[in-house]
C-alpha cells in the first residue's frame, strides 16, 4: 500500500478514536470540565499527564534540537525532567490538598486578594498562549506533511481538530483522549528508533545503540557523527555547549522551574481523588515520560547521521539534484526543507559556511517526522510517526487551552465579575473562551517566533518568572503578603517580557525588536529563551522586599499555609 493511503488510514483511525472518546466522556458539569470529576486513577492520570507534558516540543522538536545542537541540546532533557521532580515533590501534593480547580484560585485565596488572582490569570494566559504557539507550530508541521500541503493550510486543519474535541469534552474528555494519545505517541516514537538502531548498530535498544559501534565496523556511532559534522565545518557534536556554560546553566534552570510553574500540568493533579494519589500519579508520569526522554538523544544522533549521509553519501560526493529521494521532495512541498544550486553543478552541497552551503532550509522540527523516511523504513512505520506527531501536538494544545479557558471563565468570570452565574453559563463561557483561545493561538502560530521547542522555552521562562515563585512562596512562607506577591509577579514577568521583546520583537512581530540581534547585547551572555531564571530571582527578591514593609498576612491565611503543609492526621509533637 502506498504511503499516502497508509498514512490516511492510520491517522484516520487514531482521530476517530480521539473524537469517539471525547463524545463518550463529554463533560456534563463544571467539575467534569475542569477536573474530570476528581476521580481519575493515578496510573491513568500519570499517562494522561505524560501525554499532556510530551508536546510537539518533546515529540517533534526536541530531538531536532539535539540533532543540530549536539550536547548543547541536553538542556531540554535536564531542564524538563528535573522540573518534573520539583513539581512532584514540592508543589503537586500541596496544591491537591488545597483542593481547588485552578492555580489562580489558590493564589487568590493564599494571598487573600482578587487582585493577586487577576494578576495570576494574566500571567497564566501569557505563559499558556506562548506555549500554544509552539504547539500550533508542531500541528502545522505535522499536518502539512501528512496532507502534503503548505504549512499554513496544515495549521488551519489542526486548529479545527483541536476545536472539536477540546471544546466538547473539557478535562474529562481530554484526560481519556490523552491516555489514548500517549499510547499512540510512545509507540510512534520508539518503534522507528528500534528499527533505526538495529540498522545502524545492530542493537535493538536505542539508548544502548547510541553508544555502540556501527554495524560491520569498530567505529562508534558518536565518533562517526563527530567526524561527519566536523568534515563540513560544524562544531563537534558531542562536546559543543550551548553558547556558554553560564547560558546552559540558566537555560536548564529556567526550564526546570518553568516546568514546575506551568498551570496546564499542575491542574492535572487536581483530577485524582486523594493527596497521596497526586504524588503517585507524578511518579507514574515520570516513568512514562522517561521512555521518550531517554530515547530522544538516540533518535537525534541517528537522524543527524542519516541526514548527513543522505546529502553526502561519501566524502566530497554530494547528492545529485535529479537523484534526491522522494522524502526530500515531500518535505520541499511543505516549505520546511529547501536548497539552492549556487554553483550550478547539479548537486546539493551541505556546509557550515553560509557562502558555500546550498541547503537553504532544514527546519529542526522535521527531523523526527522525516527520520523513518530517510532510513527507508516500512510505510506503516512512517504513517505511525505521523499519527504520533499529531497526537503529541494535539494533546498538549488541548491541555493548555483548557487552562486558559478555566482561568477566564472560573477565575475571572465566576470568581470576580459575576459570582452568581449558573453552572451551565460558566460551562458555556469556558467553551467560548477556549474557542477564542484556539483562534488567537492559531493566528500567532502562522508567524511563530522560532521552532517549536524554542517557542515553548519562552513559555517556560515566563512561567518560571511569574507563577513558580508565587506558588513556592505561597506554600512555604507564611510571611509573604498580598502586596509582595503581586509586586513579585508583575516584576518577574515584566522584566522577562521586556528582555524577550527587546531581542525578539514586540509580540514576536518581525522588525519590532529595539536592539540588534546577537549575543553581544545579552545580559551576562544569557539568551532570551533562558532569561526566566533571572526573572524568577527578581520575583523572589521583590516579593520578600515588599512583604517586609507591608502588613503581615491575616492569621487565618497563616493557618491555611500550615494546614496545606502538615499531613492530615498529624498530632502534636510530644516530649520523652
Coordinates of C-alpha atoms in Angstrom, one line a residue:
X1 CA 0.0 0.0 0.0
X2 CA 1.4 3.4 -0.9
X3 CA 2.5 5.8 1.9
X4 CA -0.2 8.4 1.5
X5 CA -3.0 5.9 1.7
X6 CA -1.4 4.2 4.6
X7 CA -1.0 7.5 6.4
X8 CA -4.6 8.4 5.9
X9 CA -5.8 5.1 7.3
X10 CA -3.6 5.2 10.4
X11 CA -4.2 8.9 11.2
X12 CA -7.9 8.4 10.5
X13 CA -8.2 5.5 12.9
X14 CA -6.5 7.5 15.7
X15 CA -8.6 10.6 15.1
X16 CA -11.8 8.5 15.1
X17 CA -10.6 7.1 18.5
X18 CA -10.0 10.5 20.0
X19 CA -13.3 12.0 18.8
X20 CA -15.2 8.9 19.9
X21 CA -13.6 9.2 23.4
X22 CA -14.5 12.9 23.5
X23 CA -18.1 12.1 22.8
X24 CA -18.2 9.2 25.3
X25 CA -16.6 11.3 28.0
X26 CA -18.4 14.6 27.3
X27 CA -18.4 16.9 30.3
X28 CA -21.8 17.3 31.9
X29 CA -20.8 19.6 34.8
X30 CA -18.1 22.2 35.6
X31 CA -16.4 19.6 37.8
X32 CA -16.2 17.2 34.8
X33 CA -15.0 20.1 32.6
X34 CA -12.3 21.4 35.0
X35 CA -11.0 18.3 36.9
X36 CA -12.7 15.3 35.2
X37 CA -14.9 14.8 38.3
X38 CA -11.8 14.4 40.6
X39 CA -11.8 10.6 40.3
X40 CA -9.1 9.7 37.9
X41 CA -6.9 6.7 38.8
X42 CA -3.2 7.7 39.5
X43 CA -1.8 5.4 36.7
X44 CA -4.3 6.8 34.2
X45 CA -3.6 10.3 35.4
X46 CA 0.2 9.6 35.1
X47 CA -0.3 8.5 31.5
X48 CA -2.5 11.5 30.6
X49 CA -0.1 13.8 32.3
X50 CA 2.8 12.4 30.3
X51 CA 0.8 13.0 27.1
X52 CA -0.1 16.5 28.2
X53 CA 3.5 17.1 29.0
X54 CA 5.1 15.5 25.9
X55 CA 4.0 18.1 23.5
X56 CA 5.0 18.8 19.9
X57 CA 8.2 20.3 21.5
X58 CA 9.1 16.9 23.1
X59 CA 8.0 14.7 20.2
X60 CA 8.7 16.7 17.1
X61 CA 11.2 19.4 18.1
X62 CA 13.4 18.2 21.0
X63 CA 15.2 15.5 19.0
X64 CA 15.6 18.0 16.2
X65 CA 17.2 20.5 18.5
X66 CA 19.6 17.9 19.9
X67 CA 20.4 16.7 16.4
X68 CA 21.6 20.2 15.4
X69 CA 22.9 21.5 18.7
X70 CA 24.5 18.3 19.9
X71 CA 25.5 18.3 23.6
X72 CA 24.1 21.8 24.0
X73 CA 20.6 20.4 23.3
X74 CA 20.8 18.4 26.6
X75 CA 19.5 21.5 28.4
X76 CA 16.0 20.4 27.3
X77 CA 16.4 16.9 28.7
X78 CA 17.9 18.0 32.0
X79 CA 15.6 21.0 32.5
X80 CA 12.3 19.4 31.7
X81 CA 13.0 16.1 33.6
X82 CA 14.4 17.9 36.6
X83 CA 11.5 20.3 36.7
X84 CA 9.1 17.4 36.9
X85 CA 10.8 16.2 40.0
X86 CA 10.4 19.6 41.6
X87 CA 6.8 19.7 40.6
X88 CA 6.1 16.2 42.1
X89 CA 8.0 16.8 45.3
X90 CA 7.3 20.5 46.2
X91 CA 4.1 21.6 44.5
X92 CA 1.6 18.9 43.3
X93 CA 0.7 17.3 46.7
X94 CA 0.2 20.6 48.5
X95 CA -1.9 22.1 45.7
X96 CA -4.0 18.9 45.5
X97 CA -4.5 19.1 49.3
X98 CA -5.8 22.6 48.9
X99 CA -8.4 21.1 46.5
X100 CA -9.5 23.9 44.2
X101 CA -9.8 23.9 40.4
X102 CA -7.2 26.3 39.2
X103 CA -3.8 27.8 40.1
X104 CA -5.1 31.4 40.1
X105 CA -7.8 30.3 42.6
X106 CA -5.1 29.1 45.0
X107 CA -3.0 32.3 44.6
X108 CA -6.1 34.4 45.1
X109 CA -7.0 32.6 48.4
X110 CA -3.5 32.3 49.7
X111 CA -2.7 36.0 49.1
X112 CA -6.3 37.0 50.2
X113 CA -6.7 39.2 47.2
X114 CA -8.8 39.2 44.0
X115 CA -6.1 41.5 42.5
X116 CA -3.5 38.7 43.1
X117 CA -5.9 36.2 41.4
X118 CA -6.3 38.6 38.5
X119 CA -2.5 39.0 38.1
X120 CA -2.1 35.3 38.2
X121 CA -4.7 34.9 35.5
X122 CA -2.9 37.4 33.2
X123 CA 0.4 35.6 33.8
X124 CA -1.2 32.2 33.2
X125 CA -2.7 33.4 29.9
X126 CA 0.6 34.9 28.7
X127 CA 2.5 31.7 29.5
X128 CA -0.1 29.4 28.1
X129 CA -0.7 31.3 24.8
X130 CA 3.1 31.4 24.2
X131 CA 3.2 27.7 24.8
X132 CA 0.2 27.1 22.5
X133 CA 2.1 28.9 19.7
X134 CA 4.8 26.3 19.9
X135 CA 2.1 23.5 19.8
X136 CA 0.5 25.1 16.8
X137 CA 3.9 25.2 15.0
X138 CA 4.1 21.4 15.6
X139 CA 0.5 20.9 14.5
X140 CA 1.2 22.9 11.3
X141 CA 4.4 20.9 10.6
X142 CA 2.7 17.5 11.2
X143 CA -0.4 18.2 9.2
X144 CA 1.5 19.9 6.3
X145 CA 3.5 16.7 5.8
X146 CA 0.6 14.3 6.4
X147 CA -1.7 16.1 3.9
X148 CA 1.1 17.2 1.6
X149 CA 0.1 20.8 1.8
X150 CA 1.8 24.0 2.8
X151 CA 2.4 24.8 6.5
X152 CA -0.4 27.4 6.8
X153 CA -3.1 25.0 5.4
X154 CA -1.9 22.3 7.8
X155 CA -2.2 24.7 10.7
X156 CA -5.8 25.5 9.8
X157 CA -6.8 21.9 9.6
X158 CA -5.1 21.2 13.0
X159 CA -7.0 24.1 14.7
X160 CA -10.3 22.6 13.5
X161 CA -9.5 19.2 15.0
X162 CA -8.4 20.8 18.4
X163 CA -11.5 22.9 18.5
X164 CA -13.8 19.9 18.1
X165 CA -12.6 17.6 20.8
X166 CA -11.2 20.1 23.3
X167 CA -14.3 22.3 23.4
X168 CA -16.6 19.3 23.6
X169 CA -15.0 17.2 26.3
X170 CA -13.3 19.5 28.8
X171 CA -10.9 17.9 31.2
X172 CA -12.9 14.6 31.4
X173 CA -12.8 14.1 27.6
X174 CA -9.2 15.4 27.4
X175 CA -8.0 13.0 30.1
X176 CA -9.2 9.9 28.4
X177 CA -8.2 11.2 25.0
X178 CA -4.7 11.9 26.3
X179 CA -4.4 8.3 27.6
X180 CA -5.0 7.1 24.0
X181 CA -2.7 9.7 22.6
X182 CA 0.1 8.6 24.9
X183 CA -0.1 5.1 23.7
X184 CA 0.0 6.3 20.1
X185 CA 2.8 8.8 20.5
X186 CA 5.1 6.5 22.5
X187 CA 4.7 3.6 20.0
X188 CA 5.3 6.1 17.2
X189 CA 8.5 7.3 18.8
X190 CA 10.0 4.1 20.0
X191 CA 9.3 1.7 17.1
X192 CA 11.2 3.7 14.4
X193 CA 14.0 4.2 17.0
X194 CA 14.3 0.5 17.4
X195 CA 14.3 -0.1 13.6
X196 CA 17.0 2.6 13.0
X197 CA 19.2 1.4 15.9
X198 CA 19.1 -2.1 14.5
X199 CA 20.0 -0.7 11.1
X200 CA 23.0 1.3 12.2
X201 CA 24.4 -0.6 15.2
X202 CA 22.6 -4.0 15.4
X203 CA 21.4 -3.1 18.9
X204 CA 17.5 -3.1 19.3
X205 CA 17.7 -0.8 22.3
X206 CA 18.2 2.8 21.0
X207 CA 19.5 4.1 24.3
X208 CA 22.3 1.5 24.1
X209 CA 22.7 1.8 20.3
X210 CA 23.7 5.4 20.7
X211 CA 26.9 4.3 22.5
X212 CA 27.5 1.2 20.3
X213 CA 29.7 0.6 17.3
X214 CA 28.2 0.7 13.8
X215 CA 27.3 -2.5 12.0
X216 CA 30.3 -4.1 10.4
X217 CA 32.9 -1.7 11.9
X218 CA 34.7 -1.0 15.1
X219 CA 33.8 2.7 14.9
X220 CA 31.4 4.1 17.5
X221 CA 28.3 5.8 16.2
X222 CA 29.0 9.0 18.0
X223 CA 32.6 9.1 16.8
X224 CA 31.4 8.7 13.3
X225 CA 28.9 11.5 13.8
X226 CA 31.6 13.8 15.1
X227 CA 33.7 13.0 12.1
X228 CA 30.9 13.7 9.6
X229 CA 29.8 17.0 11.0
X230 CA 33.4 18.3 11.6
X231 CA 34.4 17.5 8.0
X232 CA 32.0 20.1 6.7
X233 CA 32.8 22.7 9.2
X234 CA 30.3 22.2 12.1
X235 CA 31.4 22.0 15.7
X236 CA 32.0 18.7 17.4
X237 CA 28.6 17.1 18.1
X238 CA 29.4 15.5 21.5
X239 CA 31.1 18.5 23.2
X240 CA 29.5 21.6 21.7
X241 CA 28.0 23.6 24.5
X242 CA 25.0 25.9 24.0
X243 CA 26.8 29.3 23.6
X244 CA 28.4 29.2 27.1
X245 CA 28.4 27.2 30.4
X246 CA 26.5 30.0 32.2
X247 CA 23.9 30.2 29.4
X248 CA 23.4 26.4 29.6
X249 CA 23.0 26.6 33.4
X250 CA 20.5 29.4 33.1
X251 CA 18.6 27.7 30.3
X252 CA 18.4 24.4 32.3
X253 CA 17.3 26.3 35.5
X254 CA 14.6 28.2 33.6
X255 CA 13.2 25.1 32.1
X256 CA 13.2 23.3 35.5
X257 CA 11.4 25.9 37.5
X258 CA 9.2 26.8 34.5
X259 CA 8.1 23.2 34.4
X260 CA 7.0 23.4 38.0
X261 CA 5.1 26.5 37.3
X262 CA 3.1 25.6 34.2
X263 CA -0.6 25.6 35.0
X264 CA -1.7 23.1 32.4
X265 CA 0.4 20.4 34.1
X266 CA -0.4 21.5 37.7
X267 CA -4.2 21.2 37.1
X268 CA -3.8 17.6 36.1
X269 CA -3.1 16.8 39.8
X270 CA -6.5 18.2 40.8
X271 CA -8.1 15.3 38.9
X272 CA -7.1 12.5 41.4
X273 CA -9.1 11.5 44.5
X274 CA -6.5 12.0 47.2
X275 CA -3.3 13.9 48.0
X276 CA -1.4 10.6 48.1
X277 CA -2.6 9.9 44.5
X278 CA -1.1 13.3 43.4
X279 CA 2.4 12.1 44.3
X280 CA 1.7 8.6 42.9
X281 CA 0.5 10.0 39.6
X282 CA 3.5 12.3 39.3
X283 CA 5.7 9.3 39.8
X284 CA 3.9 7.3 37.1
X285 CA 4.1 10.3 34.8
X286 CA 7.9 10.4 35.2
X287 CA 8.1 6.7 34.3
X288 CA 6.0 7.3 31.1
X289 CA 7.9 10.4 30.2
X290 CA 11.3 8.7 30.7
X291 CA 10.6 6.2 28.0
X292 CA 10.5 9.0 25.4
X293 CA 13.2 11.3 27.0
X294 CA 15.8 8.5 27.2
X295 CA 15.1 7.6 23.6
X296 CA 15.3 11.2 22.2
X297 CA 19.2 11.5 22.2
X298 CA 19.4 8.3 20.2
X299 CA 16.8 9.5 17.7
X300 CA 18.6 12.8 17.4
X301 CA 22.1 11.4 16.8
X302 CA 20.9 8.7 14.4
X303 CA 18.7 11.1 12.5
X304 CA 21.5 13.6 12.1
X305 CA 23.9 10.9 10.8
X306 CA 21.3 9.6 8.4
X307 CA 20.5 13.1 7.1
X308 CA 24.2 13.9 6.6
X309 CA 24.9 10.6 4.8
X310 CA 21.9 11.1 2.5
X311 CA 23.2 14.5 1.3
X312 CA 26.8 13.4 1.3
X313 CA 27.0 9.6 0.8
X314 CA 30.8 9.7 0.5
X315 CA 33.3 12.5 1.4
X316 CA 33.1 15.2 -1.3
X317 CA 30.4 13.3 -3.3
X318 CA 27.2 15.3 -2.8
X319 CA 23.6 14.3 -3.6
X320 CA 22.7 15.0 -7.3
X321 CA 19.6 17.2 -7.5
X322 CA 17.9 14.8 -10.0
X323 CA 18.5 11.8 -7.7
X324 CA 17.2 13.3 -4.5
X325 CA 14.9 10.8 -2.7
X326 CA 11.1 11.1 -2.5
X327 CA 11.1 12.1 1.2
X328 CA 13.2 15.1 0.2
X329 CA 10.7 16.2 -2.4
X330 CA 7.8 15.6 0.0
X331 CA 9.3 18.0 2.6
X332 CA 10.1 20.6 -0.1
X333 CA 6.3 20.8 -0.6
X334 CA 5.8 21.9 3.0
X335 CA 8.4 24.7 2.6
X336 CA 10.3 23.4 5.6
X337 CA 13.2 21.9 3.5
X338 CA 14.8 23.7 0.6
X339 CA 18.0 24.0 -1.4
X340 CA 19.6 26.3 -4.0
X341 CA 22.2 25.2 -6.5
X342 CA 24.5 28.2 -6.1
X343 CA 27.4 26.8 -8.2
X344 CA 25.2 25.2 -10.9
X345 CA 26.9 21.8 -10.6
X346 CA 23.6 19.9 -10.3
X347 CA 24.5 18.7 -6.7
X348 CA 23.4 19.8 -3.2
X349 CA 26.4 20.9 -1.2
X350 CA 26.0 21.0 2.6
X351 CA 28.4 23.1 4.6
X352 CA 28.7 25.2 7.8
X353 CA 30.0 28.0 5.6
X354 CA 26.9 30.0 4.5
X355 CA 28.7 31.2 1.3
X356 CA 29.1 27.6 0.2
X357 CA 26.1 25.9 1.8
X358 CA 23.3 25.0 -0.6
X359 CA 20.9 23.6 1.9
X360 CA 19.0 26.8 2.5
X361 CA 16.3 25.4 4.7
X362 CA 16.4 22.4 7.1
X363 CA 13.8 23.1 9.8
X364 CA 14.7 21.5 13.1
X365 CA 11.1 20.4 13.6
X366 CA 11.1 18.0 10.6
X367 CA 13.8 15.7 11.9
X368 CA 11.7 13.2 13.9
X369 CA 8.9 13.0 11.3
X370 CA 11.3 12.7 8.4
X371 CA 13.6 10.2 10.2
X372 CA 11.7 7.0 9.2
X373 CA 11.5 8.1 5.6
X374 CA 15.3 8.9 5.5
X375 CA 16.0 5.5 6.9
X376 CA 13.7 3.9 4.3
X377 CA 11.5 2.2 7.0
X378 CA 8.2 0.5 6.0
X379 CA 5.3 2.7 5.1
X380 CA 3.3 1.6 8.2
X381 CA 6.1 2.9 10.5
X382 CA 6.2 6.3 8.7
X383 CA 2.4 6.6 8.9
X384 CA 2.6 5.7 12.7
X385 CA 5.1 8.5 13.2
X386 CA 2.8 11.0 11.5
X387 CA -0.1 9.9 13.9
X388 CA 2.3 10.2 16.9
X389 CA 3.4 13.7 16.0
X390 CA -0.2 14.8 15.6
X391 CA -1.1 13.1 18.9
X392 CA 1.7 14.9 20.8
X393 CA 0.8 18.3 19.4
X394 CA -2.9 17.9 19.9
X395 CA -2.8 16.5 23.4
X396 CA -0.8 19.4 24.9
X397 CA -2.7 22.0 22.9
X398 CA -5.9 20.7 24.4
X399 CA -4.5 20.9 28.0
X400 CA -3.2 24.4 27.5
X401 CA -6.5 25.6 26.0
X402 CA -8.3 24.2 29.0
X403 CA -6.0 26.0 31.4
X404 CA -6.7 29.3 29.5
X405 CA -10.4 28.8 29.3
X406 CA -10.8 27.8 33.0
X407 CA -8.7 30.9 34.1
X408 CA -11.1 33.1 32.1
X409 CA -14.4 31.5 33.0
X410 CA -13.7 30.2 36.5
X411 CA -11.3 32.7 37.9
X412 CA -12.3 36.0 36.1
X413 CA -16.0 35.5 35.3
X414 CA -17.2 33.2 38.2
X415 CA -14.6 34.2 40.7
X416 CA -14.6 38.0 40.3
X417 CA -17.0 39.5 37.8
X418 CA -20.3 37.5 38.1
X419 CA -20.1 35.1 41.1
X420 CA -23.8 34.2 40.9
X421 CA -23.9 32.8 37.4
X422 CA -25.2 29.3 36.9
X423 CA -23.0 26.3 36.3
X424 CA -24.4 26.0 32.7
X425 CA -23.5 29.6 32.0
X426 CA -20.0 29.1 33.4
X427 CA -19.5 25.9 31.3
X428 CA -20.6 27.7 28.1
X429 CA -18.4 30.7 28.9
X430 CA -15.4 28.3 29.3
X431 CA -16.1 26.7 25.9
X432 CA -16.4 30.1 24.3
X433 CA -13.1 31.2 25.9
X434 CA -11.5 28.1 24.6
X435 CA -12.7 28.7 21.1
X436 CA -11.3 32.3 21.1
X437 CA -8.0 31.0 22.5
X438 CA -7.7 28.4 19.7
X439 CA -8.3 31.2 17.1
X440 CA -5.8 33.5 18.7
X441 CA -3.1 30.8 19.1
X442 CA -3.6 29.7 15.5
X443 CA -3.1 33.2 14.3
X444 CA 0.1 33.6 16.2
X445 CA 1.1 30.1 15.0
X446 CA 1.2 31.4 11.5
X447 CA 4.2 33.6 12.4
X448 CA 5.9 31.8 15.3
X449 CA 8.9 33.4 17.0
X450 CA 11.0 30.3 16.3
X451 CA 11.0 26.5 16.1
X452 CA 8.5 24.7 18.4
X453 CA 10.8 23.8 21.3
X454 CA 12.4 27.3 21.3
X455 CA 9.0 28.9 21.5
X456 CA 8.0 26.6 24.2
X457 CA 11.2 27.5 26.1
X458 CA 9.9 31.1 26.2
X459 CA 6.7 29.9 27.8
X460 CA 8.7 28.1 30.4
X461 CA 10.7 31.2 31.1
X462 CA 7.6 33.3 31.6
X463 CA 6.1 30.6 34.0
X464 CA 9.4 30.5 35.8
X465 CA 9.5 34.2 36.4
X466 CA 5.8 34.7 37.4
X467 CA 3.8 31.6 38.7
X468 CA 6.5 29.4 40.2
X469 CA 7.8 31.9 42.7
X470 CA 4.2 32.8 43.8
X471 CA 3.4 29.1 44.3
X472 CA 6.6 28.3 46.2
X473 CA 6.2 31.4 48.5
X474 CA 2.5 30.7 48.9
X475 CA 3.1 27.2 50.2
X476 CA 6.4 27.5 52.1
X477 CA 6.4 31.1 53.5
X478 CA 3.7 32.4 55.9
X479 CA 5.1 35.9 55.8
X480 CA 4.6 36.8 52.1
X481 CA 1.9 39.4 51.8
X482 CA -0.6 40.1 49.0
X483 CA 1.3 43.3 48.1
X484 CA 4.6 41.3 47.9
X485 CA 3.1 38.5 45.8
X486 CA 1.5 40.9 43.3
X487 CA 4.6 43.1 43.0
X488 CA 6.8 40.0 42.6
X489 CA 4.7 38.5 39.8
X490 CA 4.5 41.8 38.0
X491 CA 8.2 42.5 38.3
X492 CA 9.2 38.9 37.3
X493 CA 7.1 38.6 34.2
X494 CA 7.6 42.3 33.3
X495 CA 11.4 42.1 33.2
X496 CA 11.3 38.8 31.4
X497 CA 8.9 40.1 28.7
X498 CA 10.9 43.3 28.3
X499 CA 14.1 41.2 27.7
X500 CA 12.4 38.8 25.3
X501 CA 10.6 41.6 23.3
X502 CA 13.8 43.6 23.3
X503 CA 15.6 40.9 21.4
X504 CA 12.7 39.1 19.5
X505 CA 10.3 41.9 18.8
X506 CA 7.0 43.0 20.5
X507 CA 4.6 40.1 20.4
X508 CA 7.4 38.4 18.2
X509 CA 6.5 40.7 15.3
X510 CA 9.5 40.9 12.9
X511 CA 11.2 44.3 12.8
X512 CA 9.9 45.5 16.3
X513 CA 13.0 44.5 18.3
X514 CA 14.9 47.5 19.5
X515 CA 18.4 46.0 19.9
X516 CA 20.5 44.3 17.3
X517 CA 20.2 40.5 17.4
X518 CA 23.2 38.7 18.7
X519 CA 24.9 37.7 21.9
X520 CA 26.8 40.9 22.4
X521 CA 23.6 42.5 23.7
X522 CA 22.6 39.7 26.1
X523 CA 22.8 40.2 29.8
X524 CA 25.8 38.1 31.0
X525 CA 25.6 36.2 27.7
X526 CA 22.1 34.7 28.7
X527 CA 19.9 34.3 25.6
X528 CA 16.2 35.4 25.8
X529 CA 14.8 31.8 26.0
X530 CA 16.9 31.2 29.1
X531 CA 16.1 34.5 30.9
X532 CA 13.3 33.1 33.0
X533 CA 15.6 32.2 35.9
X534 CA 16.7 35.8 36.2
X535 CA 13.1 36.9 36.2
X536 CA 12.4 34.4 39.0
X537 CA 15.2 35.8 41.1
X538 CA 13.7 39.3 40.6
X539 CA 10.3 38.0 41.6
X540 CA 11.5 36.4 44.8
X541 CA 13.6 39.5 45.8
X542 CA 10.7 42.0 45.1
X543 CA 8.2 39.8 46.9
X544 CA 10.3 39.5 50.0
X545 CA 11.3 43.1 50.0
X546 CA 7.7 44.4 49.7
X547 CA 6.4 41.9 52.3
X548 CA 8.9 43.3 54.8
X549 CA 7.4 46.8 54.6
X550 CA 3.7 45.8 54.4
X551 CA 1.2 44.4 57.0
X552 CA 1.6 40.7 57.8
X553 CA -1.0 38.3 56.3
X554 CA -4.1 37.6 58.4
X555 CA -3.9 34.9 61.0
X556 CA -6.4 32.6 59.1
X557 CA -4.1 32.8 56.0
X558 CA -1.1 31.8 58.0
X559 CA -3.1 28.9 59.4
X560 CA -4.0 27.9 55.8
X561 CA -0.3 27.7 54.9
X562 CA 0.2 25.4 58.0
X563 CA -2.8 23.3 57.0
X564 CA -1.5 22.8 53.4
X565 CA 1.9 21.7 54.6
X566 CA 1.1 19.4 57.5
X567 CA -0.1 15.9 56.7
X568 CA -3.7 15.1 57.6
X569 CA -3.9 13.3 61.0
X570 CA -0.5 14.5 62.3
X571 CA -0.6 15.1 66.0
X572 CA 1.3 17.5 68.3
X573 CA 5.0 16.7 69.0
X574 CA 5.4 15.2 72.5
X575 CA 8.4 15.2 74.8
X576 CA 10.0 12.0 76.0

